[in-house]
Amino acid sequence: MVLMAGVASAQTLHVAAASSLSEAFEELARSFAATQLGVRVELTFAASSTVVHQVLHGAPAAVVASADMIQMARLHQADRLDAPPIVFAGNEMALITPLGGRVRTLRDLAETGVRVVVASPEVPAGAYAVAVIAQLAEEFGADYAAQLRANIVSEEPNVRQAAAKVSLGEADAAFVFLTDGQALSSVAMLAIPPAINVRAAYPIAVIKQHPQQNLARAFVAFVTSHAGGVILARHGFAVPPR
Amino acid sequence: MLLVAAALLLVALVALPVVTLLARALAEPWWQQLSSPVAWSALRLSLLTTSVAMGIVIAFGTPLAFLLARYRFRGQALLEALIDLPTVLPPVVAGVALLLVFGRSGWLGRELAGWGIGIPFTSTAVVLAQVFVAAPFFVRALKVAFDAVPRELEEAARSDGASGWTVFLLITAPLALRGFVEGTLLAWSRALGEFGATVVFAGSFAGRTRTLPLAIYAELERDLGAAVVLSALLTVVAAALFMAVRGLAPSQLAARPAVERRSTS
């Protein structure tokens, strides 16, 4: 298998990643392919839970990057990883609102009639949103939290679809990753103070005994390199010291 | 021989996944899964919204099918093509189109918002999406059935002094019953399976907009077993609907198959 990876003239590396990584990984893949002769990187993006689910059911990905440790742990427990996952980027939650919308502060989220959208609690961005709302309850009280929860009108299949509801002007606010907010131009972003926010850690790993294992390891090495960190930082991710 | 092999291959392709799905569901603790609030609220919402949607489709689709079958007017072909369009439109596109009309920044939605009415993210949006995608199936089947009713019978009844309504109720409607039933069946199952337009236009929230197909998608993220059981449930409900609607139309009541009539008229 190692021999094959070294000899084959045109190789395709399949990478499956969390949807919040879309733009950053597209750039990482381009830069990586530019350094490797005859290598094509094929990317698929979905909610991390979907990505893990697909890999567990035989999707051909050689590299997996998730938006939380919980989803990656499912692959680790199933003994599908080449080595323990490496945390390569950090993120946090933010609120996006339509430009000139009615939500201007965190308190406005609990106003009557405000429509709030989150990602489904089964996907990382949704689970982080639940955690942030729990923190907000500590900060602003139970009544605020109850009203905010009542204002949630949809739990979308992934974080980008939650963001789309705000871009379309249908929702007044959506809990998304900070990087999602930065990737969108037509929305306003509301920061969530560090005391209330959660830290999202993004792990990456190579799939065990994959035919493209060497190439996959090289890609992970690139993502965790200084050059990879520069690209991730440019897309708004926090990058651990490397 | 080759003919039979080809036919069997397609039958296997259709039957194997369905049978496997049902078998997998039975291997799960399916009774427990089905009595979970997730399954119950999705099933109830699906039955409720599709029932309302079908009420609307029948109430408005029947006059439309009748007009299309009995009158000729300018732009009719264009109108019929327009009505059929949702059957070939990707559901996601339907969802986006609905948002552009009924969404908060949509041209009609903006007016409605002024009256304090918001449609996206409500069960109303689910019903609207279902009507949009399902109505053409009903209208098309019923129009074909109306077309197939011999005009001589209607005219004979009318010359015997029957009013327009009496002719419709005693002659036209019974003879078009099979088309009505088939149209209802097709439209209902399409509404029941509706996913793309709903998730875009209505979002996904348990008890309000998360119908069975959306619940299956959400459960896939969490628990494959639950998703399998819900999928089997949707299959069984669709099959039950199929048989119930078929059972409502005893063959002696129904006209000869619409296609057959059409070729002779």
XYZ file of C-alpha atoms in Angstrom:
507
model
C 0.000 0.000 0.000
C 2.841 2.326 0.857
C 4.433 1.392 -2.431
C 1.263 2.248 -4.302
C 1.095 5.678 -2.711
C 4.654 6.353 -3.758
C 4.407 5.105 -7.321
C 0.980 6.074 -8.620
C 1.324 9.054 -10.919
C -2.003 10.818 -10.307
C -3.331 10.411 -6.815
C -6.536 11.667 -5.292
C -6.625 12.406 -1.608
C -10.126 12.383 -0.125
C -10.613 14.752 2.777
C -13.895 14.979 4.707
C -14.329 18.002 6.947
C -16.802 19.943 9.073
C -18.844 22.445 7.058
C -17.418 25.362 9.058
C -14.011 24.502 7.573
C -15.220 24.913 3.956
C -13.304 28.021 2.844
C -10.192 27.357 4.943
C -9.829 23.787 3.705
C -10.382 24.764 0.105
C -7.385 27.049 0.408
C -5.349 24.498 2.383
C -6.057 21.862 -0.272
C -4.976 24.195 -3.084
C -1.730 25.073 -1.349
C -1.024 21.437 -0.488
C -1.700 20.233 -4.028
C 0.657 22.917 -5.342
C 3.531 21.386 -3.354
C 2.798 17.779 -4.368
C 3.255 16.735 -7.948
C 0.244 15.002 -9.469
C -1.893 15.128 -6.360
C -5.526 16.072 -6.416
C -7.356 16.799 -3.182
C -11.057 16.055 -3.152
C -12.993 17.735 -0.354
C -16.409 16.976 1.068
C -18.058 19.112 3.716
C -20.955 18.288 6.008
C -21.879 18.497 9.659
C -19.080 16.742 11.605
C -21.528 14.113 12.810
C -22.508 13.399 9.194
C -18.846 13.222 8.169
C -18.066 10.717 10.938
C -21.195 8.753 10.141
C -20.231 8.528 6.475
C -16.685 7.411 7.256
C -17.966 4.753 9.664
C -20.120 3.477 6.833
C -17.344 3.241 4.306
C -16.900 6.690 2.771
C -13.413 6.716 1.176
C -11.974 9.665 3.134
C -8.317 9.359 4.139
C -8.351 12.464 6.345
C -11.141 13.602 8.656
C -11.423 17.000 10.332
C -14.188 17.589 12.844
C -15.541 20.635 14.674
C -15.516 18.863 18.000
C -13.754 16.094 19.915
C -16.968 14.178 20.564
C -17.493 13.285 16.911
C -13.819 12.442 16.372
C -13.917 10.231 19.474
C -16.525 8.074 17.744
C -13.946 7.239 15.059
C -11.248 6.762 17.672
C -13.423 4.364 19.673
C -14.258 2.427 16.533
C -10.489 1.986 16.066
C -10.568 3.711 12.695
C -7.772 6.221 13.331
C -4.143 5.843 12.354
C -3.011 7.885 15.379
C -4.709 9.940 18.097
C -6.308 13.080 16.614
C -4.404 16.383 16.685
C -6.124 19.654 17.545
C -5.171 22.025 14.716
C -7.559 24.952 15.109
C -9.881 26.648 17.531
C -13.111 28.523 17.044
C -15.818 30.160 19.091
C -19.466 30.971 18.720
C -20.890 34.254 17.472
C -24.284 35.590 16.535
C -25.109 36.773 13.071
C -28.047 39.016 12.276
C -29.380 40.570 9.066
C -27.938 44.029 8.380
C -30.118 46.563 10.181
C -31.996 43.748 11.932
C -33.806 43.991 15.236
C -31.253 42.063 17.301
C -28.463 44.436 18.351
C -27.481 43.053 21.746
C -27.570 39.650 23.387
C -30.524 40.845 25.470
C -32.573 41.393 22.304
C -32.542 37.640 21.716
C -35.231 37.268 24.366
C -37.556 39.928 22.920
C -40.988 38.658 21.983
C -41.288 37.671 18.341
C -37.562 37.470 17.618
C -36.766 34.480 15.444
C -33.597 32.643 16.401
C -32.104 29.780 14.415
C -29.527 27.267 15.618
C -27.897 24.172 14.189
C -29.435 20.925 15.334
C -28.107 19.934 18.803
C -26.750 16.693 17.316
C -24.146 18.598 15.268
C -21.211 20.416 16.964
C -22.370 23.975 16.220
C -25.762 23.122 17.713
C -24.232 21.515 20.797
C -22.014 24.590 21.301
C -25.077 26.824 20.924
C -26.829 24.865 23.673
C -23.768 25.423 25.882
C -23.694 29.166 25.133
C -27.408 29.480 25.885
C -26.815 27.726 29.218
C -24.102 30.322 29.963
C -26.468 33.126 28.948
C -29.009 31.728 31.401
C -26.412 32.097 34.178
C -25.729 35.651 33.088
C -29.218 37.019 32.380
C -31.448 34.708 34.405
C -33.884 31.882 33.835
C -36.671 34.060 32.378
C -34.348 35.350 29.694
C -33.219 31.821 28.844
C -36.776 30.499 28.722
C -37.832 33.296 26.346
C -34.719 32.825 24.192
C -35.392 29.081 23.933
C -39.010 29.823 23.001
C -37.712 32.125 20.248
C -35.798 29.302 18.542
C -37.801 28.586 15.402
C -35.573 26.061 13.693
C -32.803 23.552 14.346
C -31.055 23.303 10.992
C -29.188 20.244 9.650
C -25.831 22.071 9.709
C -24.368 25.404 10.735
C -24.198 26.812 7.196
C -27.908 26.259 6.719
C -28.565 28.078 9.985
C -26.465 30.959 8.651
C -28.382 30.890 5.345
C -31.666 31.565 7.173
C -30.163 34.859 8.364
C -28.650 35.709 4.966
C -32.115 35.220 3.478
C -33.547 37.589 6.078
C -35.910 34.963 7.468
C -34.354 34.720 10.914
C -33.373 37.617 13.210
C -30.331 35.838 14.565
C -28.401 32.592 14.278
C -25.787 31.016 16.527
C -22.860 30.160 14.258
C -19.097 29.815 14.479
C -17.165 33.071 14.489
C -15.537 31.951 11.218
C -18.929 31.401 9.560
C -19.833 34.983 10.376
C -16.561 36.202 8.869
C -17.127 34.187 5.702
C -20.469 35.915 5.057
C -20.499 39.454 3.763
C -24.183 40.356 3.897
C -24.752 39.856 7.615
C -23.854 41.709 10.792
C -21.930 39.914 13.491
C -22.457 40.146 17.217
C -19.592 38.929 19.377
C -20.268 36.754 22.399
C -18.082 37.761 25.382
C -15.387 35.217 26.327
C -16.951 34.621 29.750
C -20.103 33.298 28.101
C -18.543 31.780 25.004
C -17.309 28.252 24.424
C -13.994 27.178 22.927
C -14.390 24.842 19.998
C -11.418 22.579 19.294
C -11.018 21.133 15.785
C -9.251 17.765 15.647
C -7.821 16.196 12.504
C -6.774 12.586 11.947
C -5.746 10.048 9.307
C -7.893 6.968 8.762
C -6.215 3.692 9.726
C -4.787 1.484 6.955
C -6.021 3.774 4.214
C -4.381 3.225 0.773
C -3.462 6.930 0.730
C -2.038 6.878 4.240
C 1.295 8.523 3.425
C -0.284 11.281 1.430
C -2.879 11.729 4.170
C -0.132 12.076 6.782
C 1.594 14.651 4.601
C -1.655 16.623 4.363
C -2.136 16.569 8.136
C 1.489 17.654 8.576
C 0.795 20.564 6.218
C -2.398 21.592 8.036
C -0.542 21.578 11.369
C 2.534 23.331 9.931
C 3.282 27.020 10.232
C 2.106 27.620 6.643
C -1.139 25.796 7.354
C -1.619 27.857 10.504
C -1.279 31.074 8.506
C -4.069 29.990 6.176
C -6.338 28.933 9.047
C -5.713 32.202 10.863
C -6.581 34.126 7.725
C -10.015 32.452 7.815
C -10.536 33.480 11.411
C -9.537 30.313 13.237
C -7.516 30.383 16.405
C -4.308 28.485 15.798
C -2.486 26.645 18.599
C 1.237 27.496 18.905
C 3.267 25.426 16.461
C -34.166 -14.489 -21.157
C -32.225 -11.240 -21.245
C -35.551 -9.448 -20.962
C -36.427 -11.343 -17.794
C -32.963 -10.795 -16.323
C -33.172 -7.058 -16.928
C -36.634 -6.908 -15.414
C -35.605 -8.922 -12.364
C -32.543 -6.738 -11.842
C -34.697 -3.638 -11.584
C -37.188 -5.401 -9.322
C -34.287 -6.415 -7.069
C -32.913 -2.881 -7.034
C -36.276 -1.570 -5.854
C -37.236 -4.420 -3.542
C -33.914 -5.182 -1.815
C -33.422 -1.819 -0.085
C -37.053 -1.710 1.058
C -36.991 -5.260 2.411
C -33.598 -4.680 4.046
C -34.871 -1.475 5.621
C -37.892 -3.219 7.119
C -35.764 -6.137 8.326
C -33.204 -3.806 9.920
C -36.001 -1.876 11.632
C -37.432 -5.090 13.082
C -33.990 -5.990 14.441
C -33.957 -2.683 16.344
C -35.918 -2.211 19.577
C -38.497 -0.707 17.242
C -41.395 -0.610 19.649
C -39.350 1.526 22.018
C -38.179 3.803 19.196
C -41.710 4.251 17.883
C -43.126 5.198 21.255
C -40.433 7.882 21.651
C -41.605 11.504 21.579
C -39.449 12.102 18.480
C -41.296 9.520 16.388
C -44.695 10.387 17.752
C -44.448 14.151 17.200
C -43.053 13.677 13.679
C -45.744 11.177 12.716
C -48.515 13.349 14.124
C -47.173 16.445 12.364
C -46.793 14.557 9.070
C -50.331 13.190 9.181
C -51.794 16.537 10.230
C -49.983 18.671 7.652
C -50.493 16.250 4.755
C -54.212 15.955 5.627
C -54.635 19.721 5.524
C -52.532 19.925 2.359
C -54.653 17.254 0.681
C -57.847 19.057 1.737
C -56.568 22.173 -0.015
C -55.352 20.238 -3.054
C -58.714 18.493 -3.482
C -60.814 21.594 -2.809
C -58.941 23.748 -5.322
C -57.572 21.087 -7.625
C -60.927 19.539 -8.522
C -62.412 22.715 -10.076
C -59.108 23.357 -11.835
C -58.967 19.849 -13.312
C -62.605 20.145 -14.392
C -62.074 23.498 -16.104
C -58.966 22.191 -17.865
C -60.849 19.116 -19.091
C -64.097 20.808 -20.184
C -63.063 24.143 -21.634
C -60.614 25.264 -24.274
C -59.062 28.667 -23.919
C -56.054 30.654 -25.036
C -52.877 29.890 -23.127
C -54.243 26.587 -21.888
C -51.152 24.613 -22.883
C -48.985 27.156 -21.097
C -51.158 26.961 -17.988
C -50.999 23.171 -17.954
C -47.223 23.227 -18.319
C -47.025 25.710 -15.450
C -49.154 23.499 -13.213
C -46.975 20.491 -14.044
C -43.733 22.366 -13.411
C -43.394 21.478 -9.692
C -43.222 17.773 -10.605
C -39.917 18.315 -12.411
C -38.592 21.106 -10.198
C -35.984 20.074 -7.602
C -37.708 20.460 -4.203
C -34.931 22.710 -2.892
C -35.679 25.117 -5.736
C -39.345 25.027 -4.734
C -38.306 25.969 -1.196
C -36.253 28.920 -2.367
C -39.065 30.081 -4.688
C -41.592 29.874 -1.857
C -39.276 31.928 0.370
C -38.983 34.611 -2.301
C -42.778 34.973 -2.239
C -43.845 34.186 1.328
C -40.561 34.821 3.152
C -40.208 37.842 5.372
C -38.394 39.727 2.641
C -40.540 38.126 -0.072
C -42.973 40.414 -1.856
C -46.116 38.842 -0.395
C -44.474 37.897 2.907
C -43.567 41.528 3.528
C -47.231 42.521 3.245
C -48.293 39.653 5.489
C -45.655 40.641 8.047
C -47.370 44.030 8.239
C -50.491 42.178 9.380
C -48.455 40.301 11.950
C -48.487 37.092 9.918
C -45.236 35.233 9.425
C -45.264 32.035 7.385
C -41.696 30.624 7.357
C -40.854 28.367 10.327
C -44.542 27.520 10.907
C -46.663 24.447 10.175
C -48.427 26.618 7.594
C -45.175 26.774 5.648
C -44.975 22.966 5.771
C -48.511 22.723 4.337
C -47.760 25.308 1.621
C -44.639 23.409 0.554
C -46.623 20.171 0.417
C -49.439 21.740 -1.620
C -46.891 23.218 -4.021
C -45.134 19.927 -4.735
C -48.153 17.597 -4.539
C -50.978 19.475 -6.288
C -49.798 18.796 -9.867
C -50.012 15.026 -9.348
C -53.658 15.333 -8.312
C -54.693 17.835 -10.968
C -53.039 15.897 -13.766
C -54.599 12.536 -12.812
C -58.058 14.016 -12.317
C -57.941 15.991 -15.573
C -57.119 12.825 -17.502
C -60.040 11.108 -15.748
C -62.442 13.955 -16.580
C -61.215 13.859 -20.175
C -62.124 10.180 -20.325
C -65.753 10.614 -19.217
C -67.902 10.226 -22.383
C -69.449 13.608 -23.169
C -72.512 11.876 -24.670
C -73.470 10.574 -21.222
C -73.300 14.049 -19.706
C -75.257 15.530 -22.603
C -77.917 12.807 -22.425
C -78.427 13.482 -18.727
C -78.604 17.202 -19.356
C -81.194 16.778 -22.118
C -83.227 14.733 -19.647
C -83.394 17.874 -17.540
C -80.592 17.298 -15.042
C -78.868 20.445 -13.773
C -75.127 20.992 -14.160
C -74.482 19.976 -10.545
C -76.626 16.843 -10.841
C -74.764 15.806 -13.976
C -71.451 16.341 -12.250
C -72.413 14.464 -9.097
C -74.272 11.563 -10.748
C -72.397 11.081 -14.015
C -69.017 12.825 -14.164
C -67.784 12.337 -10.604
C -68.487 8.579 -10.333
C -66.904 7.918 -13.721
C -63.828 9.946 -12.791
C -63.527 8.311 -9.372
C -60.541 6.159 -10.256
C -58.557 9.146 -11.487
C -59.550 11.040 -8.351
C -58.345 8.205 -6.139
C -55.121 7.753 -8.050
C -54.424 11.475 -8.011
C -55.097 11.636 -4.284
C -52.794 8.685 -3.674
C -49.953 10.111 -5.742
C -50.273 13.593 -4.283
C -50.542 12.367 -0.715
C -47.479 10.183 -0.915
C -45.542 13.019 -2.535
C -46.616 15.348 0.297
C -45.710 12.745 2.907
C -42.191 12.360 1.507
C -41.592 16.073 0.997
C -38.180 17.129 2.365
C -36.253 19.702 0.333
C -38.824 22.459 0.054
C -39.820 21.997 3.693
C -36.319 22.249 5.149
C -35.585 25.402 3.136
C -38.942 27.132 3.539
C -40.163 25.899 6.941
C -36.950 24.974 8.747
C -36.788 22.052 11.134
C -38.307 22.164 14.606
C -39.798 19.227 16.493
C -43.582 19.313 16.712
C -43.866 22.367 14.460
C -42.038 21.803 11.189
C -40.047 18.586 11.671
C -42.114 16.115 9.650
C -41.145 12.433 9.327
C -38.581 12.924 6.512
C -36.928 15.802 8.407
C -36.946 13.775 11.622
C -35.230 10.912 9.785
C -32.530 13.291 8.594
C -32.062 14.729 12.095
C -31.930 11.261 13.672
C -29.242 10.162 11.188
C -26.929 12.596 12.994
C -27.677 11.044 16.357
C -28.856 7.476 16.157
C -28.878 5.360 13.008
C -31.230 2.831 14.621
C -33.848 5.489 15.281
C -33.488 6.766 11.707
C -33.985 3.239 10.351
C -37.109 2.697 12.448
C -38.554 6.070 11.375
C -37.782 5.258 7.739
C -39.597 1.958 8.085
C -42.501 3.791 9.713
C -42.721 6.192 6.773
C -42.620 3.223 4.397
C -45.433 1.490 6.281
C -47.548 4.659 6.483
C -47.101 5.269 2.747
C -47.975 1.649 1.977
C -51.018 1.788 4.273
C -52.158 4.957 2.544
C -51.713 3.257 -0.793
C -53.891 0.339 0.226
C -56.503 2.411 2.043
C -57.024 4.715 -0.906
C -57.137 1.743 -3.283
C -59.669 0.061 -0.998
C -61.912 3.125 -1.201
C -62.414 2.620 -4.908
C -64.203 -0.681 -5.567
C -63.644 -1.609 -9.171
C -67.353 -1.723 -10.004
C -67.637 1.969 -9.120
C -64.654 3.057 -11.093
C -64.597 3.894 -14.735
C -62.473 1.866 -17.068
C -58.811 2.894 -16.802
C -58.360 6.414 -18.001
C -55.587 5.576 -20.442
C -57.668 2.934 -22.158
C -60.648 5.268 -22.513
C -58.511 7.986 -23.859
C -57.172 5.901 -26.690
C -60.694 5.046 -27.861
C -62.160 8.545 -27.593
